[in-house]
Coordinates of C-alpha atoms in Angstrom, one line a residue:
M1 CA -26.6 -36.2 -15.5
S2 CA -23.3 -34.6 -16.2
T3 CA -20.3 -35.7 -14.3
D4 CA -18.0 -32.9 -15.4
Q5 CA -15.9 -31.5 -12.6
P6 CA -14.0 -28.2 -12.5
P7 CA -10.3 -28.3 -13.3
P8 CA -8.2 -29.2 -10.3
D9 CA -6.1 -26.0 -10.5
Q10 CA -9.1 -23.7 -10.3
P11 CA -11.0 -22.8 -7.1
P12 CA -14.5 -24.2 -7.0
E13 CA -17.4 -21.9 -7.9
D14 CA -18.5 -21.9 -4.2
D15 CA -15.1 -20.8 -2.9
P16 CA -16.1 -18.2 -0.2
F17 CA -12.8 -16.4 -0.5
R18 CA -12.7 -15.9 -4.3
K19 CA -13.9 -12.5 -5.3
R20 CA -16.8 -12.1 -7.6
P21 CA -16.7 -8.9 -9.5
Q22 CA -19.9 -7.6 -10.9
E23 CA -20.0 -8.0 -14.6
P24 CA -22.0 -5.5 -16.6
T25 CA -25.0 -7.0 -18.5
P26 CA -24.5 -6.5 -22.2
P27 CA -27.3 -4.5 -23.8
S28 CA -29.6 -6.1 -26.2
G29 CA -29.4 -5.3 -29.9
G30 CA -25.7 -5.3 -30.2
S31 CA -25.3 -1.5 -29.6
P32 CA -23.6 0.3 -26.7
Y33 CA -26.7 2.4 -26.5
G34 CA -29.2 -0.4 -26.4
S35 CA -32.3 -0.7 -28.6
P36 CA -33.8 2.5 -30.2
P37 CA -37.0 3.8 -28.7
P38 CA -40.1 2.8 -30.6
G39 CA -41.0 5.1 -33.4
S40 CA -37.8 7.1 -33.2
G41 CA -36.5 5.8 -36.5
G42 CA -33.0 5.3 -35.1
Y43 CA -30.8 5.6 -32.1
P44 CA -30.8 8.6 -29.8
P45 CA -27.8 10.9 -30.1
P46 CA -25.1 10.7 -27.5
T47 CA -25.4 13.3 -24.8
G48 CA -21.9 13.9 -23.5
G49 CA -18.7 15.2 -25.0
P50 CA -17.6 18.6 -26.3
G51 CA -21.0 19.2 -27.9
G52 CA -22.8 19.3 -24.6
P53 CA -26.2 17.7 -24.0
G54 CA -27.8 16.8 -27.3
G55 CA -24.8 18.3 -29.1
G56 CA -23.7 15.1 -30.8
G57 CA -20.4 14.6 -28.9
Y58 CA -18.9 11.5 -27.4
P59 CA -20.4 9.5 -24.5
P60 CA -19.4 10.8 -21.0
P61 CA -16.1 9.3 -19.7
P62 CA -16.1 6.7 -16.9
P63 CA -15.7 8.0 -13.3
P64 CA -12.1 8.5 -12.2
Y65 CA -10.3 5.6 -10.5
N66 CA -9.9 6.1 -6.8
G67 CA -8.6 2.7 -5.6
S68 CA -11.8 1.8 -3.7
G69 CA -12.9 -0.9 -6.0
G70 CA -16.2 0.9 -6.8
A71 CA -15.2 3.2 -9.6
G72 CA -13.8 2.7 -13.1
H73 CA -10.1 2.9 -14.0
P74 CA -8.8 5.3 -16.6
Y75 CA -7.7 3.6 -19.8
G76 CA -10.2 0.8 -19.2
V77 CA -8.0 -1.3 -16.8
P78 CA -10.1 -3.2 -14.3
D79 CA -9.6 -2.6 -10.6
P80 CA -8.1 -5.8 -8.9
L81 CA -10.2 -5.0 -5.8
A82 CA -13.5 -5.0 -7.7
G83 CA -15.9 -7.5 -6.1
M84 CA -13.6 -8.0 -3.0
P85 CA -14.4 -6.9 0.6
P86 CA -13.1 -3.5 1.7
L87 CA -9.4 -3.3 2.7
A88 CA -8.6 -3.7 6.4
D89 CA -8.0 -0.7 8.6
F90 CA -4.4 -0.3 9.8
G91 CA -5.5 -0.3 13.5
K92 CA -7.1 -3.7 13.2
R93 CA -4.1 -5.1 11.3
L94 CA -1.8 -3.9 14.0
G95 CA -4.1 -5.4 16.7
A96 CA -4.2 -8.7 15.0
R97 CA -0.4 -8.8 14.7
I98 CA 0.0 -8.1 18.4
I99 CA -2.4 -11.0 19.2
D100 CA -0.4 -13.3 17.0
L101 CA 2.9 -12.1 18.4
I102 CA 1.7 -12.9 22.0
I103 CA 0.4 -16.3 20.9
V104 CA 3.8 -17.4 19.6
A105 CA 6.1 -15.4 22.0
V106 CA 4.7 -16.6 25.3
P107 CA 5.2 -20.3 24.7
L108 CA 8.7 -19.7 23.3
F109 CA 9.6 -17.6 26.3
L110 CA 8.3 -20.3 28.8
I111 CA 10.2 -23.0 26.9
Q112 CA 13.4 -21.0 26.8
L113 CA 13.3 -19.8 30.4
P114 CA 14.8 -22.9 32.1
F115 CA 17.8 -22.9 29.7
G116 CA 18.9 -19.4 30.8
S117 CA 19.7 -18.3 27.2
R118 CA 21.6 -14.9 27.1
R119 CA 20.2 -14.1 23.6
Y120 CA 18.5 -11.0 24.8
A121 CA 20.8 -10.1 27.7
V122 CA 23.8 -7.8 27.1
D123 CA 25.9 -7.8 30.3
T124 CA 29.3 -6.0 30.0
G125 CA 30.0 -6.1 33.8
K126 CA 32.9 -8.6 33.3
G127 CA 34.9 -6.3 31.1
E128 CA 33.5 -7.7 27.8
D129 CA 32.3 -5.4 25.1
V130 CA 28.9 -5.8 23.5
T131 CA 30.2 -7.5 20.4
E132 CA 31.9 -10.3 22.5
V133 CA 28.7 -10.9 24.5
I134 CA 26.5 -11.1 21.4
T135 CA 29.0 -13.3 19.6
K136 CA 29.2 -15.8 22.5
S137 CA 25.4 -15.8 22.8
Y138 CA 24.9 -16.6 19.1
N139 CA 27.6 -19.2 19.0
G140 CA 25.8 -21.0 21.9
S141 CA 22.2 -21.4 22.7
G142 CA 21.3 -18.0 21.2
L143 CA 21.8 -19.2 17.7
L144 CA 19.7 -22.3 18.4
W145 CA 16.8 -20.2 19.8
T146 CA 17.0 -17.8 16.9
L147 CA 16.5 -20.7 14.5
I148 CA 13.7 -22.1 16.7
S149 CA 12.0 -18.7 16.8
I150 CA 12.2 -18.3 13.0
L151 CA 10.6 -21.7 12.6
A152 CA 7.9 -20.9 15.1
Y153 CA 6.9 -17.4 13.8
V154 CA 7.2 -18.2 10.1
G155 CA 5.6 -21.6 10.5
Y156 CA 2.6 -20.1 12.4
D157 CA 2.0 -17.4 9.7
W158 CA 2.5 -19.9 6.9
W159 CA 0.2 -22.5 8.2
F160 CA -2.8 -20.3 9.0
T161 CA -2.4 -18.1 5.9
K162 CA -2.4 -21.0 3.5
K163 CA -5.2 -22.8 5.4
N164 CA -7.8 -20.1 5.2
G165 CA -6.1 -16.7 5.1
Q166 CA -6.6 -16.1 8.8
T167 CA -4.3 -16.3 11.7
V168 CA -5.9 -16.4 15.1
G169 CA -5.5 -12.6 15.5
K170 CA -7.0 -11.9 12.1
R171 CA -9.9 -14.2 12.8
L172 CA -10.7 -12.5 16.1
L173 CA -10.7 -9.1 14.5
G174 CA -12.5 -10.0 11.3
L175 CA -9.7 -9.9 8.8
R176 CA -8.2 -12.2 6.3
V177 CA -5.3 -12.4 3.8
A178 CA -6.3 -12.6 0.1
M179 CA -4.5 -12.9 -3.2
L180 CA -4.7 -9.5 -5.0
N181 CA -5.4 -11.0 -8.4
D182 CA -8.5 -13.0 -7.5
G183 CA -9.2 -12.8 -3.8
S184 CA -8.5 -16.5 -3.1
V185 CA -6.7 -18.0 -0.1
P186 CA -2.9 -17.6 -0.7
P187 CA -1.2 -20.8 -1.8
S188 CA 1.6 -22.4 0.2
G189 CA 4.4 -20.6 -1.7
A190 CA 2.9 -17.1 -1.3
A191 CA 2.1 -17.8 2.4
L192 CA 5.7 -18.9 3.1
S193 CA 7.3 -15.9 1.3
R194 CA 4.9 -13.5 3.1
G195 CA 5.8 -15.0 6.5
A196 CA 9.5 -15.1 5.8
V197 CA 9.6 -11.4 4.8
L198 CA 7.5 -10.5 7.8
W199 CA 9.6 -12.3 10.5
V200 CA 13.1 -13.4 9.4
P201 CA 14.7 -9.9 9.3
T202 CA 13.0 -9.0 12.6
L203 CA 14.4 -12.1 14.4
I204 CA 17.9 -12.0 12.9
C205 CA 19.1 -8.4 12.9
C206 CA 16.4 -5.7 12.8
F207 CA 14.2 -6.3 15.9
C208 CA 13.0 -2.6 15.9
L209 CA 13.7 -1.2 12.5
W210 CA 12.1 -3.9 10.3
P211 CA 8.7 -3.8 12.0
L212 CA 8.8 0.0 11.7
A213 CA 9.6 -0.4 8.0
L214 CA 6.7 -2.7 7.5
I215 CA 4.3 -0.2 9.3
V216 CA 5.5 2.7 7.2
S217 CA 5.1 0.7 4.0
M218 CA 1.5 -0.2 4.8
L219 CA 0.7 3.4 5.7
I220 CA 2.1 5.0 2.5
D221 CA 1.1 2.4 0.0
K222 CA -1.7 3.4 -2.3
P223 CA -4.2 2.1 -3.1
Y224 CA -3.9 -1.4 -1.7
K225 CA -2.2 -0.7 1.7
Q226 CA 0.4 -3.4 1.1
G227 CA 3.3 -3.9 3.5
L228 CA 6.6 -5.1 2.1
H229 CA 5.6 -8.7 2.9
D230 CA 2.3 -8.2 0.9
K231 CA 4.3 -6.8 -2.0
V232 CA 6.4 -9.9 -2.2
A233 CA 3.5 -12.4 -1.8
K234 CA 1.1 -10.2 -4.0
T235 CA -1.5 -10.3 -1.2
V236 CA -3.8 -7.8 0.5
V237 CA -5.6 -7.8 3.9
V238 CA -9.3 -7.3 3.7
R239 CA -12.3 -7.6 6.0
S240 CA -13.8 -11.1 6.3
A241 CA -17.2 -9.9 7.3

């Protein structure tokens, strides 16, 4: 009995997240046209090309690439999504993100409430301008809670993404994060960079603008629907079932 084991740096063959593209079966006889029909004395002529059917032209070209994973790619380049589940719909991705946001934000708010942090309160009733209020807040407890929030949000995304590609929200809505090149669960480094790009700008300076930029990037990206955080980590979000 063989005791050979797969190399440690490669996913096992039964990895449920690794994509399995359909490899074409090579024809017998060593020819792209297969074996000649019995009694024909040779191979049948190609049917496509400038000569028309039976005109002796070239074989018909592969179907055009459309980014869906089911068609060929011009110039013979394989589609990275071949053998992978369909890409996730934007509506489900947004719903999963809202669920994850609530899961992290509610405990943070309850923990922060007794301390009376002014991080999100801009009160200029005492003659102070907005800059002075924000500066005082960030020099005190506001800076501490910003750091705690970054650790909480980024840590949440990092842990669940590297664990199985699914945060709680994605698991509830049947989605998962996968590496674009092979469909496997993102490693720790990719999961961390994805979470950092997703949350750090939002929590430090761009509470409204950065999420909007991420949404626009997902909507306009073709054909993989990658947000800026997916671009950095080289990931895609696909259906898990």
